[in-house]
Amino acid sequence: MSMWHTIDLSKAHSHYTHLSAKVKLSLQTLKRSGAAIHSQENGNGNGNGNGNGNGNGSVNGNGSSASKWMANLESIVNNLVSNYGFLIPGLGSDSPPIFQRHNHNLLKSKAAQQQIASQFELRIDRFFEDMSTRYQRVEVLDLSGCTDLKLASLSLLVRQFSSTLTKLVTRRCKSDTMTDSGFAQQVVAMAPKLRTLCVGEMPMIGDETMEALCSTTPDIECLGLARCHKVTDRGIHALAASQLCTRMRILGLNHLAHLSDGAILQLGMACNNLVIFSASNLRELSADTMASIFLACPRLGSIDLGGCENTDDTALEAISINCHELFQLNVSRCKRLTSHSINLVVKQCKQLRILFVSRTAIDDDCLLNATEHLQLEVLYAMGCPNLTDRTVQGLLKLGNERLIRMNINLLSCPNVSQSLVSILQHLTKPTPGEGRGACIGGSDASCTSSSLLMDDE
């Protein structure tokens, strides 16, 4: 066995644990395009000739489509054989590099596609089984994007590492074998030392998993539930009533617009030690609930309210009163906000370094006040109708030494000259995607945070 504290497959996008869905889609596309070409050829007749004397019918008339289709076929087959060791039915190692046209039927056949799919499943199962026996003392297991990871394989890994596993990330693991009850009983219940669990974009995760967390993982500190639409008020109330809340530091509820205002209020008030609160696109969340949570959580350092349409000055006034450790704030698309409340946050939250205010009513004076009184490192203010060239001119006066350390995005502001924006972009850092990966000092606890909890908008 090998000592291994972290296993992270989230960045291995070329690995076969991530490629199954992509290849299946490619095969389906290939099948459709091949059928279309076959239909065209039959329609044009085999004797078309087109003067090239090869008797292939519509080779010139539809030649570009056929050639492109054949190139795609060759690429897919070569990728499967050379990179992943798959044996394509009917094609041996001595097959020529350019496949003859009749070989497209090999991949069009259902039997061939089923064999490829079964080889994918077998290879993935063996990979995770080998992982469970090869390593020990694994503390961090990040399987984000392993869409075909089966519940049995995940359960095997968790049982193997149960005595040491503290962080589990299974975002976008959408295998049909994953169920709420199975995940609760075979995963959560088997990992009593978990402190971080991120299950975003797993549509099967629901209230049973939440209840299992309450009864089996007393040390949980970070919970990401983005787009887990089967988590209802029942699961949220269970969390709020448990002892977990006293330890909860990071909470991600993005895109859970079906949750009631009362359930979120109860949970937020109970988790009064929160450091990161991410609740983007909760369109029905009231400003009063936000304000109550912020007044109850003085340690908040990162707040994401992007797309929460009811956010108004009341919510930001509460932040300015009580959240003086704030370093990251996202209020993009909160159109009820005024510059008055943003100025209050700027005045009272001196640690603020990351600010997203796109598509808000922020004006020149407010934005320039923020850059004057704060050491901002990331500033996004795209699509703000009240900003003018005066904002860019003021930013340029900050000087090259400071601008080169900043990410600034003022695109799509109708009253700002794009020529000035281009000059500004040339002087500043390249801008990452808004609301993604822009974290300082370890948003998401050394990036256990926003990048995991703040989902793509």
XYZ file of C-alpha atoms in Angstrom:
457
model
C 0.000 0.000 0.000
C 1.023 3.614 -0.585
C 0.636 6.522 1.807
C -1.562 9.064 0.055
C -3.274 11.972 1.724
C -5.077 13.453 -1.315
C -6.669 11.889 -4.383
C -7.941 14.542 -6.797
C -9.472 13.504 -10.131
C -11.357 16.768 -10.628
C -8.774 18.182 -13.060
C -8.225 14.923 -14.991
C -10.652 15.796 -17.783
C -8.786 13.626 -20.311
C -8.954 10.590 -18.045
C -11.418 7.860 -18.967
C -13.279 8.382 -15.658
C -14.463 11.650 -17.241
C -14.740 10.685 -20.888
C -17.534 8.164 -21.023
C -20.345 10.658 -21.568
C -18.291 12.566 -24.153
C -17.479 9.471 -26.196
C -21.064 8.222 -26.015
C -22.208 11.591 -27.358
C -19.588 11.422 -30.114
C -20.772 7.968 -31.122
C -24.385 9.135 -31.218
C -23.441 12.145 -33.344
C -21.396 9.915 -35.599
C -24.287 7.545 -36.025
C -26.680 10.359 -36.970
C -24.286 11.945 -39.459
C -23.452 8.554 -40.967
C -27.139 7.790 -41.414
C -27.625 11.156 -43.109
C -24.778 10.509 -45.543
C -26.081 7.010 -46.253
C -29.507 8.467 -46.985
C -28.018 11.047 -49.357
C -26.030 8.400 -51.180
C -29.090 6.232 -51.672
C -31.028 9.218 -52.887
C -28.406 10.139 -55.482
C -27.986 6.576 -56.737
C -24.883 4.483 -57.057
C -24.304 5.351 -60.685
C -23.767 9.076 -60.236
C -20.056 8.792 -60.870
C -19.399 12.547 -61.134
C -16.748 11.968 -63.753
C -14.115 10.520 -61.462
C -14.623 6.957 -62.705
C -14.667 5.340 -59.292
C -18.352 4.458 -59.281
C -18.852 5.631 -55.729
C -21.956 7.585 -56.525
C -22.047 10.986 -54.876
C -18.430 11.141 -53.728
C -17.945 14.582 -55.214
C -21.450 15.833 -54.571
C -21.369 14.785 -50.930
C -17.648 14.162 -50.727
C -16.868 16.873 -48.198
C -19.482 15.548 -45.774
C -18.339 11.970 -46.232
C -14.679 12.898 -45.811
C -15.418 14.873 -42.659
C -17.488 12.026 -41.298
C -14.719 9.532 -41.994
C -12.166 11.801 -40.291
C -14.381 11.973 -37.206
C -14.759 8.200 -37.206
C -11.017 7.706 -37.469
C -10.358 10.183 -34.662
C -12.795 8.511 -32.271
C -11.563 5.000 -32.976
C -7.891 5.982 -32.744
C -8.581 7.746 -29.443
C -10.312 4.689 -27.980
C -7.688 2.214 -29.179
C -4.407 4.083 -28.654
C -5.244 6.134 -25.541
C -7.555 3.842 -23.620
C -6.775 0.351 -24.880
C -10.268 -0.397 -26.166
C -10.771 -3.187 -28.673
C -13.213 -2.046 -31.317
C -15.180 -5.029 -32.699
C -13.943 -5.924 -36.200
C -10.891 -3.665 -36.098
C -7.557 -5.265 -35.225
C -4.155 -3.754 -34.607
C -3.319 -4.223 -38.299
C -6.175 -2.008 -39.480
C -5.025 0.724 -41.843
C -4.806 4.280 -40.452
C -7.494 5.468 -42.859
C -10.563 3.279 -42.472
C -12.515 2.167 -45.477
C -16.014 3.584 -45.756
C -17.782 0.292 -45.020
C -16.182 0.176 -41.548
C -18.465 2.957 -40.314
C -21.065 0.222 -39.833
C -18.914 -1.209 -37.035
C -19.599 1.793 -34.830
C -23.134 2.273 -36.108
C -24.109 -1.168 -34.866
C -25.758 -1.390 -31.475
C -23.626 -4.378 -30.506
C -20.408 -2.453 -31.089
C -21.608 0.524 -29.079
C -22.716 -1.748 -26.248
C -19.325 -3.426 -26.221
C -17.556 -0.072 -26.052
C -19.843 1.031 -23.205
C -19.267 -2.200 -21.271
C -15.499 -1.798 -21.667
C -15.795 1.729 -20.282
C -17.704 0.472 -17.254
C -15.320 -2.411 -16.627
C -12.253 -0.180 -16.926
C -13.719 2.434 -14.562
C -14.799 -0.183 -11.999
C -11.337 -1.754 -11.986
C -9.681 1.649 -11.692
C -11.581 2.552 -8.516
C -11.228 -0.959 -7.091
C -7.471 -0.738 -7.577
C -7.446 2.705 -5.958
C -9.175 1.343 -2.869
C -6.463 -1.283 -2.326
C -3.443 0.732 -3.396
C -3.734 3.701 -1.053
C -4.222 4.235 2.662
C -4.727 7.181 4.996
C -6.525 9.200 2.314
C -7.899 12.396 3.821
C -9.136 14.207 0.684
C -11.081 12.459 -2.086
C -12.175 14.732 -4.953
C -14.072 12.870 -7.685
C -15.739 15.882 -9.312
C -16.908 15.134 -12.830
C -16.543 11.342 -12.673
C -20.027 11.068 -14.115
C -20.031 7.269 -14.432
C -18.762 6.559 -10.911
C -21.060 3.878 -9.504
C -22.404 3.929 -5.982
C -20.723 0.564 -5.288
C -17.298 1.946 -6.271
C -17.769 5.108 -4.235
C -18.918 3.083 -1.245
C -15.857 0.848 -1.558
C -13.533 3.852 -1.516
C -15.265 5.498 1.424
C -15.208 2.302 3.488
C -11.520 1.815 2.749
C -10.637 5.359 3.814
C -13.297 5.779 6.519
C -10.827 6.147 9.389
C -9.056 9.105 7.763
C -11.405 10.664 5.177
C -12.239 14.284 6.065
C -13.130 15.792 2.676
C -15.330 14.217 -0.007
C -16.264 15.980 -3.250
C -18.573 14.175 -5.687
C -19.922 17.051 -7.761
C -21.541 15.999 -11.053
C -21.309 12.269 -10.202
C -24.636 11.392 -11.839
C -24.535 7.644 -12.317
C -27.946 5.988 -12.405
C -26.784 3.773 -9.548
C -26.586 6.776 -7.196
C -29.679 7.167 -5.040
C -30.439 9.357 -2.064
C -30.917 6.420 0.320
C -27.871 4.599 -1.077
C -25.650 7.655 -0.748
C -26.914 8.252 2.795
C -26.402 4.664 3.979
C -23.356 3.553 1.986
C -21.365 6.786 1.818
C -22.281 9.357 4.459
C -22.884 6.816 7.193
C -19.503 5.204 6.435
C -17.501 8.448 6.805
C -17.904 9.612 10.401
C -14.879 11.935 10.272
C -16.069 14.041 7.333
C -15.592 17.772 7.728
C -16.281 18.734 4.092
C -18.969 17.324 1.782
C -19.687 18.841 -1.632
C -22.410 17.094 -3.642
C -23.393 19.853 -6.083
C -25.182 18.898 -9.307
C -26.107 15.445 -7.998
C -29.856 15.547 -8.685
C -30.571 12.406 -6.654
C -29.228 13.800 -3.357
C -32.066 14.735 -1.011
C -33.387 14.735 2.529
C -32.169 11.254 3.485
C -28.595 12.369 2.918
C -29.204 15.483 5.022
C -30.632 13.398 7.865
C -27.703 10.961 7.665
C -25.311 13.904 7.982
C -27.064 14.985 11.166
C -26.779 11.567 12.778
C -23.366 10.296 11.608
C -20.998 13.239 10.832
C -20.724 15.422 13.934
C -17.641 17.269 12.651
C -19.044 18.557 9.344
C -17.936 22.147 8.707
C -18.376 22.635 4.952
C -21.488 21.631 2.991
C -22.112 22.316 -0.715
C -25.581 21.512 -2.073
C -25.759 23.501 -5.325
C -28.516 22.235 -7.637
C -29.489 19.359 -5.329
C -33.167 19.957 -6.025
C -34.406 16.980 -4.010
C -33.183 18.619 -0.817
C -36.391 20.129 0.566
C -37.368 22.158 3.606
C -37.509 18.877 5.530
C -33.774 18.298 5.069
C -32.935 21.942 5.789
C -34.979 21.914 8.992
C -33.186 18.721 10.062
C -29.832 20.412 9.585
C -30.954 23.538 11.424
C -32.142 21.501 14.411
C -28.924 19.468 14.682
C -25.680 20.130 16.502
C -23.895 20.459 13.147
C -24.813 24.116 12.878
C -22.546 25.192 15.694
C -19.548 23.927 13.693
C -20.683 24.904 10.182
C -18.293 27.373 8.598
C -19.095 27.074 4.871
C -22.580 26.673 3.402
C -23.469 26.532 -0.314
C -27.135 26.649 -1.328
C -26.808 27.903 -4.906
C -29.732 27.397 -7.287
C -32.029 25.941 -4.603
C -34.805 28.411 -5.345
C -37.473 25.904 -4.264
C -36.465 26.211 -0.600
C -38.709 28.399 1.522
C -37.609 31.660 3.058
C -38.387 30.304 6.524
C -36.211 27.190 6.130
C -33.188 29.199 4.975
C -33.721 31.701 7.778
C -33.778 28.933 10.396
C -30.607 27.342 8.998
C -28.724 30.618 8.605
C -29.578 31.785 12.109
C -28.452 28.470 13.587
C -25.112 28.541 11.720
C -23.831 31.663 13.439
C -20.154 30.746 12.912
C -20.385 30.843 9.112
C -17.359 32.171 7.241
C -18.696 31.576 3.709
C -22.370 31.847 2.732
C -23.177 31.163 -0.921
C -26.815 31.529 -1.967
C -26.764 32.657 -5.596
C -29.929 32.554 -7.676
C -32.309 32.123 -4.738
C -34.779 34.448 -6.382
C -37.425 34.257 -3.665
C -35.046 34.810 -0.754
C -36.208 37.970 0.999
C -33.969 40.871 1.958
C -35.202 40.632 5.559
C -34.031 37.003 5.777
C -30.644 37.952 4.357
C -30.310 40.808 6.830
C -31.219 38.572 9.774
C -28.608 35.990 8.759
C -25.889 38.614 8.322
C -26.669 40.166 11.695
C -26.361 36.703 13.271
C -23.060 35.772 11.570
C -20.321 38.302 12.396
C -17.489 36.097 11.060
C -18.679 36.060 7.436
C -15.797 36.588 5.045
C -17.436 35.624 1.731
C -21.042 36.277 0.705
C -22.535 35.330 -2.670
C -25.975 36.778 -3.430
C -25.601 36.879 -7.210
C -29.003 36.718 -8.872
C -30.954 37.027 -5.605
C -33.453 39.472 -7.041
C -34.866 40.646 -3.699
C -31.496 41.847 -2.427
C -31.827 45.519 -1.515
C -30.119 48.099 0.677
C -31.487 46.432 3.820
C -29.311 43.369 3.261
C -26.132 45.335 2.576
C -26.754 47.650 5.511
C -26.764 44.560 7.750
C -23.448 43.474 6.205
C -21.943 46.897 6.881
C -23.088 46.753 10.509
C -21.906 43.263 11.433
C -19.647 41.611 8.809
C -16.419 43.566 9.137
C -14.244 40.560 8.209
C -15.754 40.417 4.710
C -13.199 39.848 1.931
C -15.471 38.729 -0.954
C -18.919 39.972 -1.986
C -21.007 39.041 -5.023
C -24.175 41.089 -5.599
C -24.252 40.842 -9.394
C -27.729 41.109 -10.938
C -29.171 42.529 -7.724
C -30.950 45.422 -9.392
C -32.649 46.787 -6.274
C -29.376 47.824 -4.710
C -28.275 51.452 -4.728
C -24.831 52.990 -4.435
C -25.766 54.138 -0.917
C -25.601 50.645 0.600
C -22.526 49.636 -1.418
C -20.766 52.717 -0.056
C -21.684 51.630 3.482
C -20.039 48.242 2.894
C -16.950 49.941 1.428
C -16.703 52.214 4.486
C -17.132 49.506 7.126
C -15.613 46.363 5.533
C -11.963 47.323 5.140
C -10.816 43.779 4.326
C -12.913 43.567 1.140
C -10.706 42.444 -1.752
C -13.103 40.818 -4.233
C -16.211 42.652 -5.439
C -18.765 41.556 -8.058
C -21.351 44.251 -8.865
C -22.243 43.458 -12.488
C -25.649 44.559 -13.762
C -26.376 46.720 -10.744
C -27.113 50.431 -10.370
C -23.631 51.261 -9.065
C -22.393 54.666 -10.287
C -19.025 56.301 -10.954
C -18.651 57.887 -7.524
C -19.398 54.656 -5.696
C -17.029 52.508 -7.745
C -14.180 55.014 -7.534
C -14.788 55.341 -3.796
C -14.358 51.577 -3.515
C -11.041 51.585 -5.389
C -9.794 54.541 -3.341
C -10.575 53.138 0.113
C -10.050 49.416 -0.489
C -7.156 47.360 -1.810
C -9.372 45.598 -4.336
C -7.785 42.766 -6.286
C -10.855 41.631 -8.259
C -13.523 44.030 -9.518
C -16.314 42.989 -11.896
C -18.814 45.628 -12.953
C -20.063 44.423 -16.326
C -23.254 45.752 -17.838
C -23.692 48.614 -15.352
C -25.711 51.382 -17.075
C -24.718 54.151 -14.631
C -20.971 53.834 -15.176
C -19.276 56.209 -17.612
C -15.808 56.938 -18.953
C -15.091 58.784 -15.701
C -14.809 55.402 -13.961
C -12.140 54.151 -16.371
C -10.250 57.428 -16.238
C -10.248 57.244 -12.453
C -9.019 53.653 -12.499
C -6.193 54.528 -14.877
C -4.997 57.122 -12.359
C -4.285 54.295 -9.895
C -1.058 53.692 -11.819
C 0.544 50.678 -13.425
C 2.028 49.269 -10.227
C -1.388 48.774 -8.681
C -3.354 47.944 -11.842
C -1.062 45.051 -12.722
C -2.149 43.322 -9.487
C -5.881 43.718 -10.232
C -8.486 41.823 -12.265
C -11.001 44.352 -13.631
C -13.899 43.726 -16.007
C -16.086 46.597 -17.231
C -17.325 45.003 -20.451
C -20.816 45.710 -21.800
C -21.320 48.944 -19.856
C -23.331 50.967 -22.414
C -21.930 54.361 -21.392
C -18.269 53.326 -21.184
C -16.038 53.580 -24.261
C -14.762 50.166 -25.255
C -11.480 51.718 -26.378
C -10.847 52.852 -22.802
C -11.859 49.426 -21.495
C -9.316 47.831 -23.844
C -6.571 50.070 -22.512
C -7.539 49.161 -18.961
C -7.587 45.444 -19.729
C -4.120 45.698 -21.241
C -2.782 47.119 -17.960
C -4.489 44.653 -15.609
C -4.390 40.900 -15.000
C -6.368 38.612 -17.313
C -9.850 38.274 -15.882
C -11.088 34.848 -14.774
C -14.757 33.870 -15.157
C -16.942 35.947 -12.877
C -17.789 34.247 -9.595
C -15.423 31.359 -10.275
C -12.057 30.756 -8.720
C -11.630 34.338 -7.550
C -10.759 33.577 -3.983
C -8.307 35.111 -1.597
C -6.685 33.563 1.397
C -8.500 30.356 0.736
C -12.127 30.943 -0.070
C -13.591 27.518 0.610
C -10.934 26.896 3.204
C -7.926 26.753 0.991
C -10.332 26.551 -1.850
C -12.662 24.206 -0.138
C -14.835 27.150 -0.835
C -16.253 29.304 -3.464
C -14.835 27.285 -6.333
C -16.700 24.276 -4.945
C -19.758 25.971 -3.534
C -20.269 28.907 -5.862
C -21.638 27.182 -8.897
C -21.501 28.462 -12.440
C -24.187 31.056 -12.919
